[in-house]
Short mmCIF file of C-alpha atoms and ligand atoms in Angstrom, two decimals:
data_model
loop_
_atom_site.label_atom_id
_atom_site.label_comp_id
_atom_site.label_asym_id
_atom_site.label_seq_id
_atom_site.Cartn_x
_atom_site.Cartn_y
_atom_site.Cartn_z
CA MET Y 1 176.04 38.74 108.21
CA PRO Y 2 173.14 40.79 109.95
CA SER Y 3 171.01 42.94 107.48
CA ASN Y 4 171.25 46.59 107.70
CA PHE Y 5 167.97 47.53 109.44
CA PHE Y 6 167.53 50.97 107.41
CA ASP Y 7 167.98 48.98 104.11
CA ASP Y 8 165.25 46.71 105.32
CA VAL Y 9 162.94 49.43 106.02
CA ASN Y 10 163.59 50.86 102.47
CA GLN Y 11 162.84 47.54 101.09
CA TYR Y 12 159.39 47.55 102.43
CA PHE Y 13 159.19 51.32 101.49
CA ASP Y 14 160.19 50.50 97.96
CA ALA Y 15 157.82 47.73 97.69
CA ALA Y 16 154.86 49.83 98.47
CA CYS Y 17 155.93 52.57 96.10
CA ARG Y 18 155.52 50.20 93.14
CA HIS Y 19 151.89 50.66 93.81
CA THR Y 20 151.75 54.59 93.76
CA GLU Y 21 151.84 57.39 91.39
CA VAL Y 22 153.75 59.63 93.56
CA SER Y 23 156.81 60.93 91.60
CA PRO Y 24 160.19 59.32 92.25
CA ASP Y 25 161.89 62.70 93.15
CA ILE Y 26 159.07 62.95 95.95
CA LEU Y 27 159.61 59.24 97.01
CA ASP Y 28 163.53 60.08 97.16
CA GLN Y 29 162.88 62.80 99.63
CA ILE Y 30 160.30 60.82 101.76
CA ARG Y 31 162.73 57.75 102.05
CA ALA Y 32 166.00 59.93 102.86
CA CYS Y 33 166.81 60.26 106.54
CA ASN Y 34 167.15 63.95 106.83
CA SER Y 35 169.53 64.54 109.78
CA VAL Y 36 171.86 62.16 111.99
CA TYR Y 37 173.45 63.71 115.11
CA ARG Y 38 176.19 61.41 116.37
CA LEU Y 39 177.54 62.23 119.81
CA ARG Y 40 180.07 61.29 122.18
CA PHE Y 41 180.26 62.73 125.54
CA PRO Y 42 182.15 61.95 128.80
CA VAL Y 43 180.38 60.63 131.79
CA ARG Y 44 181.79 59.92 135.26
CA ARG Y 45 181.19 56.51 136.59
CA ASP Y 46 180.32 55.87 140.39
CA ASP Y 47 184.12 54.82 141.02
CA GLY Y 48 185.28 58.25 139.81
CA THR Y 49 186.81 56.87 136.33
CA ILE Y 50 185.40 58.61 133.14
CA VAL Y 51 183.75 56.58 130.33
CA VAL Y 52 183.06 57.83 126.86
CA VAL Y 53 179.51 57.23 125.83
CA GLU Y 54 178.28 57.14 122.30
CA GLY Y 55 174.87 58.17 121.31
CA TYR Y 56 172.74 59.26 118.38
CA ARG Y 57 169.40 61.24 117.33
CA ALA Y 58 168.10 60.77 113.96
CA GLU Y 59 165.56 63.08 112.49
CA HIS Y 60 164.10 61.19 109.28
CA SER Y 61 161.53 63.72 108.25
CA HIS Y 62 160.64 67.13 108.77
CA HIS Y 63 157.59 67.24 106.82
CA ARG Y 64 155.59 67.79 110.05
CA LEU Y 65 157.10 69.45 112.97
CA PRO Y 66 157.90 68.54 115.93
CA THR Y 67 159.73 65.20 114.89
CA LYS Y 68 158.97 62.35 117.43
CA GLY Y 69 160.40 59.07 118.62
CA GLY Y 70 161.68 57.31 121.41
CA ILE Y 71 165.27 56.88 123.01
CA ARG Y 72 166.70 53.51 123.31
CA TYR Y 73 169.33 52.54 125.86
CA SER Y 74 170.98 49.42 124.54
CA LEU Y 75 174.51 48.13 123.65
CA ASP Y 76 172.99 47.28 120.08
CA VAL Y 77 172.36 50.76 119.30
CA SER Y 78 173.86 51.88 115.91
CA GLN Y 79 173.47 54.83 113.22
CA SER Y 80 171.55 52.38 111.03
CA GLU Y 81 169.36 51.29 113.79
CA VAL Y 82 168.34 54.82 114.91
CA MET Y 83 167.97 55.75 110.89
CA ALA Y 84 165.73 52.84 110.58
CA LEU Y 85 163.80 53.41 113.77
CA SER Y 86 163.33 57.10 112.91
CA ALA Y 87 161.94 56.13 109.41
CA LEU Y 88 159.45 53.69 110.99
CA MET Y 89 158.47 56.66 113.23
CA THR Y 90 157.64 58.75 110.13
CA TYR Y 91 155.52 56.20 108.46
CA LYS Y 92 153.83 55.21 111.76
CA CYS Y 93 152.68 58.72 112.58
CA ALA Y 94 151.44 59.02 109.10
CA VAL Y 95 149.48 55.87 109.07
CA VAL Y 96 147.57 56.99 112.58
CA ASP Y 97 147.47 60.52 111.37
CA VAL Y 98 149.50 62.18 114.33
CA PRO Y 99 151.05 65.39 112.97
CA PHE Y 100 154.72 64.50 113.53
CA GLY Y 101 157.83 63.81 111.52
CA GLY Y 102 159.83 60.74 112.66
CA ALA Y 103 162.76 60.61 114.83
CA LYS Y 104 164.79 58.26 117.04
CA GLY Y 105 167.42 58.41 119.53
CA GLY Y 106 169.74 55.77 121.19
CA VAL Y 107 172.66 55.58 123.58
CA CYS Y 108 175.15 52.72 123.59
CA ILE Y 109 174.82 51.56 127.02
CA ASP Y 110 173.49 48.49 128.83
CA PRO Y 111 170.98 50.02 131.41
CA ARG Y 112 170.49 46.70 133.40
CA ASN Y 113 174.25 46.77 134.26
CA GLU Y 114 174.39 50.53 135.24
CA SER Y 115 173.41 52.12 138.49
CA ALA Y 116 170.68 54.76 138.62
CA PRO Y 117 173.09 57.61 139.37
CA PHE Y 118 175.11 56.59 136.36
CA LEU Y 119 171.89 56.57 134.02
CA GLU Y 120 170.83 59.78 135.31
CA ARG Y 121 174.23 61.43 134.60
CA VAL Y 122 174.05 60.11 131.00
CA THR Y 123 170.54 61.12 130.49
CA ARG Y 124 171.14 64.55 131.49
CA ARG Y 125 174.34 64.95 129.46
CA TYR Y 126 172.58 63.55 126.40
CA THR Y 127 169.92 66.01 126.70
CA SER Y 128 171.97 68.81 127.24
CA GLU Y 129 173.97 67.75 123.98
CA LEU Y 130 170.62 67.62 122.05
CA ILE Y 131 169.68 71.14 123.57
CA ARG Y 132 172.98 72.58 122.29
CA LYS Y 133 172.24 71.50 118.67
CA ARG Y 134 168.43 72.04 118.65
CA PHE Y 135 167.49 68.44 118.65
CA ILE Y 136 164.95 68.64 121.19
CA GLY Y 137 162.28 71.04 121.99
CA PRO Y 138 158.40 71.01 121.94
CA ASP Y 139 158.34 72.51 118.56
CA VAL Y 140 161.45 70.81 117.11
CA ASP Y 141 162.06 67.27 118.27
CA VAL Y 142 160.12 65.28 121.20
CA PRO Y 143 161.48 61.97 122.61
CA ALA Y 144 159.87 59.43 124.33
CA PRO Y 145 160.53 55.98 125.95
CA ASP Y 146 161.88 53.02 123.95
CA VAL Y 147 163.64 49.90 124.78
CA GLY Y 148 165.72 50.32 128.01
CA THR Y 149 164.19 53.81 129.04
CA GLY Y 150 160.93 54.78 130.68
CA GLU Y 151 159.20 57.42 132.97
CA ARG Y 152 162.22 57.94 134.96
CA GLU Y 153 164.51 58.72 132.12
CA MET Y 154 161.73 60.88 130.69
CA GLY Y 155 161.46 62.88 133.81
CA TRP Y 156 165.26 63.49 133.94
CA ILE Y 157 165.01 64.82 130.11
CA TYR Y 158 161.99 67.27 131.08
CA ASP Y 159 164.09 68.38 134.27
CA THR Y 160 167.12 69.18 132.24
CA TYR Y 161 165.27 70.97 129.46
CA LYS Y 162 163.38 72.95 131.88
CA ILE Y 163 166.58 74.22 133.15
CA LEU Y 164 168.68 74.63 130.28
CA GLY Y 165 166.37 74.59 127.17
CA PRO Y 166 165.26 77.85 125.40
CA ASP Y 167 161.41 77.38 125.96
CA THR Y 168 160.28 77.76 129.52
CA LEU Y 169 156.49 78.37 128.88
CA ASN Y 170 156.13 74.98 126.97
CA ALA Y 171 159.05 72.82 128.40
CA LEU Y 172 156.61 70.37 129.73
CA ALA Y 173 155.89 69.29 125.95
CA CYS Y 174 159.65 68.54 125.21
CA VAL Y 175 159.38 65.03 126.11
CA THR Y 176 156.56 62.53 126.31
CA GLY Y 177 156.06 59.27 128.40
CA LYS Y 178 156.58 61.00 131.62
CA ALA Y 179 155.17 59.91 134.89
CA THR Y 180 151.56 61.24 135.64
CA SER Y 181 152.94 62.81 138.66
CA VAL Y 182 155.48 64.74 136.36
CA HIS Y 183 152.46 65.79 133.95
CA GLY Y 184 152.42 62.81 131.87
CA VAL Y 185 148.94 61.61 130.55
CA SER Y 186 147.12 58.54 132.17
CA GLY Y 187 147.17 55.43 129.87
CA ARG Y 188 150.59 56.36 128.33
CA ARG Y 189 152.41 53.41 129.94
CA GLU Y 190 150.15 50.65 128.56
CA ALA Y 191 149.32 52.53 125.20
CA THR Y 192 151.90 50.38 122.86
CA GLY Y 193 150.71 47.04 124.29
CA LEU Y 194 146.99 47.80 124.29
CA GLY Y 195 147.23 49.27 120.94
CA ALA Y 196 148.57 46.12 119.45
CA ILE Y 197 145.51 44.20 121.00
CA ILE Y 198 143.22 46.72 119.30
CA ALA Y 199 144.77 45.98 116.19
CA LEU Y 200 144.46 42.43 116.53
CA GLU Y 201 140.92 42.78 117.34
CA HIS Y 202 140.10 44.70 114.21
CA PHE Y 203 142.10 41.97 112.04
CA LEU Y 204 140.12 39.27 113.79
CA SER Y 205 136.79 40.93 113.23
CA GLU Y 206 136.82 40.52 109.53
CA GLU Y 207 135.47 37.07 108.60
CA GLU Y 208 136.68 36.95 105.16
CA ASP Y 209 140.17 37.64 106.38
CA VAL Y 210 140.12 35.10 109.43
CA LYS Y 211 138.49 32.19 107.85
CA PRO Y 212 141.04 31.50 105.46
CA LEU Y 213 143.44 31.06 108.29
CA GLY Y 214 141.24 28.39 109.75
CA LEU Y 215 140.58 30.58 112.55
CA GLU Y 216 137.17 32.08 114.16
CA THR Y 217 136.56 35.65 114.35
CA GLY Y 218 137.14 37.30 117.74
CA LEU Y 219 140.15 37.22 120.18
CA ALA Y 220 138.27 35.17 122.73
CA GLY Y 221 140.24 31.63 123.22
CA LYS Y 222 142.88 32.64 120.83
CA ARG Y 223 146.21 31.03 121.81
CA ILE Y 224 148.86 33.66 121.90
CA ILE Y 225 152.70 33.89 122.42
CA VAL Y 226 154.44 37.00 123.61
CA PRO Y 227 158.22 36.95 122.80
CA GLY Y 228 159.85 39.74 124.76
CA LEU Y 229 157.74 40.28 128.01
CA GLY Y 230 158.89 43.71 128.68
CA LYS Y 231 156.73 46.70 129.07
CA VAL Y 232 154.87 46.47 125.65
CA GLY Y 233 154.74 42.88 125.78
CA LEU Y 234 153.26 42.86 129.47
CA HIS Y 235 150.61 45.24 128.56
CA ALA Y 236 149.68 43.32 125.33
CA ALA Y 237 149.37 40.07 127.22
CA LEU Y 238 147.15 41.76 129.98
CA ALA Y 239 144.86 43.37 127.42
CA ALA Y 240 144.52 40.06 125.76
CA ILE Y 241 143.65 38.36 128.74
CA GLU Y 242 141.12 40.69 129.65
CA ARG Y 243 139.57 40.01 126.20
CA ASP Y 244 139.50 36.05 126.98
CA ALA Y 245 142.57 35.24 124.97
CA VAL Y 246 145.11 32.76 126.38
CA ILE Y 247 148.84 33.47 126.71
CA VAL Y 248 150.40 30.05 125.95
CA GLY Y 249 153.96 31.18 125.75
CA VAL Y 250 156.17 34.14 126.88
CA SER Y 251 160.03 34.80 126.73
CA VAL Y 252 162.41 37.24 128.25
CA SER Y 253 166.25 37.73 127.46
CA ASP Y 254 167.31 34.66 129.23
CA GLY Y 255 164.62 32.13 128.78
CA ALA Y 256 160.99 31.26 127.82
CA LEU Y 257 157.93 29.32 129.22
CA TYR Y 258 155.13 27.52 127.20
CA ASP Y 259 151.85 26.33 128.85
CA GLU Y 260 149.05 25.21 126.73
CA GLY Y 261 146.67 25.73 129.44
CA GLY Y 262 147.65 29.49 129.62
CA LEU Y 263 150.18 31.62 131.73
CA ASP Y 264 149.49 34.06 134.47
CA VAL Y 265 151.87 36.57 133.10
CA GLU Y 266 152.05 38.65 136.26
CA ALA Y 267 152.87 35.60 138.46
CA VAL Y 268 155.61 34.61 135.70
CA LEU Y 269 157.17 38.21 136.07
CA LEU Y 270 156.92 38.12 139.92
CA HIS Y 271 158.53 34.45 139.90
CA ARG Y 272 161.36 35.92 137.69
CA SER Y 273 162.12 38.85 140.00
CA GLU Y 274 162.00 36.59 143.15
CA THR Y 275 164.30 33.81 141.64
CA GLY Y 276 165.98 35.44 138.87
CA SER Y 277 164.92 33.37 136.07
CA LEU Y 278 161.74 31.91 134.46
CA ARG Y 279 163.12 28.33 135.50
CA ALA Y 280 160.85 26.11 137.54
CA PHE Y 281 157.71 28.18 137.11
CA PRO Y 282 154.98 25.77 138.10
CA ASP Y 283 153.22 23.56 135.53
CA ALA Y 284 155.01 25.19 132.53
CA ARG Y 285 157.61 23.99 130.05
CA TYR Y 286 161.01 25.89 130.39
CA LEU Y 287 162.89 26.76 127.31
CA ALA Y 288 166.50 27.75 127.93
CA ASN Y 289 166.85 29.28 124.42
CA PRO Y 290 164.29 32.22 124.55
CA ASP Y 291 164.08 32.20 120.63
CA ALA Y 292 162.84 28.78 120.35
CA ILE Y 293 159.32 30.09 121.73
CA LEU Y 294 158.73 31.66 118.27
CA GLU Y 295 158.34 28.10 117.06
CA GLU Y 296 155.86 26.81 119.47
CA PRO Y 297 152.24 26.09 118.41
CA CYS Y 298 149.90 29.04 118.84
CA ASP Y 299 147.34 31.22 116.81
CA VAL Y 300 149.07 34.56 117.20
CA LEU Y 301 152.46 35.60 117.80
CA ILE Y 302 153.02 39.10 119.44
CA PRO Y 303 156.91 39.94 119.10
CA SER Y 304 157.33 42.86 121.54
CA ALA Y 305 160.89 43.78 122.11
CA LEU Y 306 163.61 43.67 119.47
CA GLU Y 307 163.95 43.95 115.69
CA HIS Y 308 164.96 40.88 113.57
CA GLN Y 309 163.47 38.37 115.66
CA ILE Y 310 162.04 36.51 112.66
CA THR Y 311 164.36 35.93 109.69
CA ALA Y 312 164.59 33.23 106.84
CA ALA Y 313 166.22 30.98 109.27
CA ASN Y 314 163.12 30.42 111.58
CA ALA Y 315 160.22 31.74 109.43
CA PRO Y 316 159.43 28.38 107.80
CA LYS Y 317 158.99 26.95 111.49
CA ILE Y 318 156.54 29.60 112.72
CA GLN Y 319 153.24 27.98 113.67
CA ALA Y 320 151.24 31.14 114.06
CA LYS Y 321 148.65 32.24 111.59
CA VAL Y 322 148.82 35.81 112.64
CA ILE Y 323 151.93 38.02 113.60
CA VAL Y 324 151.37 41.37 115.40
CA GLU Y 325 154.53 43.43 115.29
CA ALA Y 326 154.23 45.04 118.63
CA ALA Y 327 157.89 45.65 118.42
CA ASN Y 328 159.70 47.65 115.70
CA GLY Y 329 160.92 45.62 112.98
CA PRO Y 330 160.76 42.10 114.32
CA VAL Y 331 160.27 40.54 110.97
CA ASP Y 332 162.85 41.03 108.27
CA PRO Y 333 161.99 41.19 104.68
CA ASP Y 334 163.18 37.74 103.82
CA ALA Y 335 160.99 36.33 106.65
CA ASP Y 336 158.05 38.54 105.60
CA ALA Y 337 158.18 36.96 102.06
CA ILE Y 338 158.32 33.46 103.49
CA LEU Y 339 155.52 34.04 105.73
CA ARG Y 340 153.40 35.82 103.10
CA GLU Y 341 154.05 32.74 100.79
CA ALA Y 342 153.07 30.55 103.68
CA GLY Y 343 149.66 32.53 104.26
CA THR Y 344 150.59 33.91 107.49
CA VAL Y 345 149.24 37.43 108.22
CA VAL Y 346 151.51 40.07 109.51
CA LEU Y 347 150.14 43.49 111.34
CA PRO Y 348 152.86 45.74 110.54
CA ASP Y 349 154.64 47.56 113.15
CA ILE Y 350 153.85 50.79 111.48
CA TYR Y 351 150.26 50.21 112.59
CA ALA Y 352 150.32 47.78 115.14
CA ASN Y 353 152.60 49.45 117.68
CA ALA Y 354 151.46 52.93 116.96
CA GLY Y 355 149.38 53.08 120.06
CA GLY Y 356 152.37 54.53 122.03
CA VAL Y 357 152.78 57.58 119.93
CA VAL Y 358 149.27 58.20 119.49
CA VAL Y 359 148.94 58.56 123.28
CA SER Y 360 152.28 60.54 123.23
CA TYR Y 361 150.38 62.97 121.07
CA PHE Y 362 147.68 63.40 123.65
CA GLU Y 363 150.14 63.91 126.36
CA TRP Y 364 152.02 66.70 123.96
CA ILE Y 365 148.62 68.35 123.63
CA LYS Y 366 147.81 68.14 127.18
CA ASN Y 367 151.41 69.83 128.06
CA LEU Y 368 151.11 72.62 125.46
CA SER Y 369 147.51 73.44 126.74
CA HIS Y 370 148.67 73.49 130.31
CA VAL Y 371 145.01 71.76 131.28
CA SER Y 372 144.04 68.14 131.58
CA PHE Y 373 141.41 66.78 129.52
CA GLU Y 374 138.58 66.43 131.84
CA ARG Y 375 139.09 69.64 133.70
CA MET Y 376 137.06 71.90 131.52
CA THR Y 377 134.42 69.45 130.59
CA ARG Y 378 133.77 66.93 133.73
CA ARG Y 379 131.41 68.94 135.63
CA TYR Y 380 129.54 70.21 132.97
CA GLN Y 381 129.00 66.83 131.51
CA GLN Y 382 127.79 65.55 134.75
CA ILE Y 383 125.08 68.36 135.02
CA SER Y 384 124.01 67.61 131.50
CA ASN Y 385 123.67 63.85 132.04
CA ASN Y 386 121.62 64.81 135.12
CA ARG Y 387 119.37 67.13 133.15
CA ILE Y 388 118.67 64.34 130.69
CA LEU Y 389 117.75 61.89 133.48
CA ASP Y 390 115.48 64.42 134.77
CA ALA Y 391 113.95 65.02 131.51
CA ILE Y 392 113.45 61.10 130.86
CA SER Y 393 111.76 60.62 134.46
CA HIS Y 394 109.31 63.73 133.70
CA LEU Y 395 108.33 62.46 130.48
CA THR Y 396 107.92 58.78 131.23
CA GLY Y 397 106.82 59.28 134.87
CA LYS Y 398 109.15 56.71 136.02
CA SER Y 399 112.39 56.86 138.01
CA ILE Y 400 115.56 55.45 136.65
CA PRO Y 401 117.04 52.90 138.80
CA PRO Y 402 119.80 53.95 141.21
CA GLU Y 403 122.39 51.79 139.66
CA ASP Y 404 121.70 53.14 136.16
CA THR Y 405 121.77 56.80 137.35
CA ALA Y 406 125.06 56.03 139.02
CA LEU Y 407 126.40 54.84 135.78
CA LEU Y 408 124.98 57.75 133.73
CA LEU Y 409 126.34 60.45 136.22
CA GLN Y 410 129.66 58.98 136.12
CA ALA Y 411 131.74 61.75 134.49
CA PRO Y 412 134.66 60.88 132.29
CA ASN Y 413 138.20 61.02 133.67
CA GLU Y 414 141.38 61.63 131.76
CA ILE Y 415 141.97 57.84 131.34
CA ASP Y 416 138.49 57.52 129.72
CA PHE Y 417 139.30 60.23 127.24
CA VAL Y 418 142.65 58.75 126.24
CA ARG Y 419 141.37 55.18 125.94
CA THR Y 420 138.48 56.16 123.79
CA ALA Y 421 140.41 58.35 121.54
CA LEU Y 422 143.17 55.59 121.15
CA GLU Y 423 140.41 53.05 120.16
CA ASN Y 424 139.13 55.57 117.81
CA THR Y 425 142.47 56.32 116.12
CA MET Y 426 143.27 52.60 115.67
CA ALA Y 427 139.83 51.82 114.37
CA ILE Y 428 139.94 54.65 111.79
CA SER Y 429 143.59 53.81 110.77
CA TYR Y 430 142.63 50.17 110.35
CA GLU Y 431 139.65 50.75 108.18
CA LYS Y 432 141.94 53.11 105.92
CA ILE Y 433 144.67 50.39 105.28
CA HIS Y 434 142.41 47.57 105.22
CA GLU Y 435 140.34 49.38 102.47
CA LEU Y 436 143.69 50.07 100.55
CA TRP Y 437 144.70 46.46 100.96
CA LYS Y 438 141.32 45.15 99.29
CA ARG Y 439 140.70 47.84 96.95
CA ARG Y 440 144.12 47.96 95.34
CA SER Y 441 144.58 44.25 95.68
CA LEU Y 442 147.81 44.75 97.64
CA PRO Y 443 149.83 41.80 98.68
CA ASP Y 444 149.49 42.40 102.31
CA LEU Y 445 148.66 44.75 105.08
CA ARG Y 446 152.20 46.04 105.47
CA THR Y 447 152.13 47.14 101.89
CA ALA Y 448 149.01 48.86 102.37
CA ALA Y 449 150.35 50.69 105.59
CA TYR Y 450 153.35 51.97 103.74
CA LEU Y 451 151.35 53.09 100.77
CA SER Y 452 149.00 54.97 103.05
CA ALA Y 453 151.98 56.71 104.82
CA VAL Y 454 153.85 57.60 101.61
CA GLU Y 455 150.81 59.03 100.15
CA SER Y 456 150.02 61.01 103.23
CA VAL Y 457 153.58 62.24 103.51
CA ALA Y 458 153.59 63.12 99.84
CA SER Y 459 150.40 65.19 100.25
CA SER Y 460 151.57 67.22 103.24
CA TYR Y 461 154.81 68.18 101.02
CA ALA Y 462 152.26 69.26 98.27
CA LEU Y 463 150.26 71.24 100.76
CA ASP Y 464 153.50 72.97 101.81
CA GLY Y 465 154.12 73.97 98.21
CA ILE Y 466 157.09 71.67 97.82
CA PHE Y 467 157.04 69.12 95.22
CA PRO Y 468 153.38 70.33 94.09
N1 LIG U 501 159.21 54.48 121.36
C1 LIG U 501 157.73 54.47 120.77
C2 LIG U 501 157.78 53.82 119.36
O1 LIG U 501 158.71 53.19 118.92
C3 LIG U 501 157.06 55.61 121.17
C4 LIG U 501 157.25 56.84 120.41
C5 LIG U 501 156.76 58.15 120.92
O2 LIG U 501 155.92 57.93 121.73
O3 LIG U 501 157.32 59.10 120.51
O4 LIG U 501 156.65 54.08 118.76
#
């Protein structure tokens, strides 16, 4: 019997609440999922027949507005799943201090087996239903990509909202994760995967946390497995390789690969798109059961696709010393207890995969301000750097080498602002949860992250004069 995902999230929440003095009535309000809109709507298939599609949008918490969270297209979408994922969004936004409540949407379709015109009709109809019930809007609820959706779907949502929505001036900010050509922000596509690697780097930098695991500090040379090589997993793997880690294993929905010497993940994906499977990828061991990759030898496991990948059934067989939850809810509470007992460290989803919503926040700000980040500052920065260089040359009587001058005169682009702001946010949040973990002698980083989230949401209720 599969566990109820929303109950699982609440189990983590309740475990953290044992360490807080926030009163039980406030905790009840924080835990509750405020609104769930379940909708069914007819959509015409390409052959002219009509199918009734089921969808959801859950808004877990309105302590900050708008609410924020992705839209998932998958046959596994259910009420419990969107409620759980919306709760994770509330806690995630609180941990990384972005001013949103949590939300999540889902539509019960398998996008891999549907045509683009059908998916467009579903997306536009789903969006118009959300508009009708005020479950979308720049100041109300702002969707983003999740499993099975991407820039294309976000573009359709924006276009539908622009035509039908009440808010024309700020329509651009009704959804994030749009392509940069449709007023998205540079760096959003890779943000979740990159954020997960930044999270891992922070954990691996603390000798007192890393040594007991029998590992050296730093990412270089770490053997990593990425189960679920989708959008998030790919960018996590690429960011890890860039930092000299080795990707020894990956999986997709229909198989997995393991190679102790390291995999070229882009070549793996190319092989899959050319041959239709991972089978016969040169020099690597092929595993027909994708879940088996979780139990292969490695230092770090980065589950990047779906929830409930690690349960009591496989947790005792996990060899990784560190698990980074790049997906939402990949480790269930039973597995979490087994792993903690075994000394395995889990970097929790509500911190580790928050990079996506952090950069969504930057996109939302950009869309509301109707100006890109570098436009107002770029030229001025170049001029002032030039003045500093002139002053240094004047004072020292020496001219600065041309290669240094070129570097110093390189003014920042949007991507530079986005990357550094993401790095800064992940660093500050890690410091906060790490400090809580140690100072309050909490059992693990998940408890620390939840505790940080609970206390932050409680204090915003207090600031609003509710539950003072
Ligand atoms: N779907 C992503 C998540 O689960 C991103 C949400 C967003 O950017 O709003 O964090």
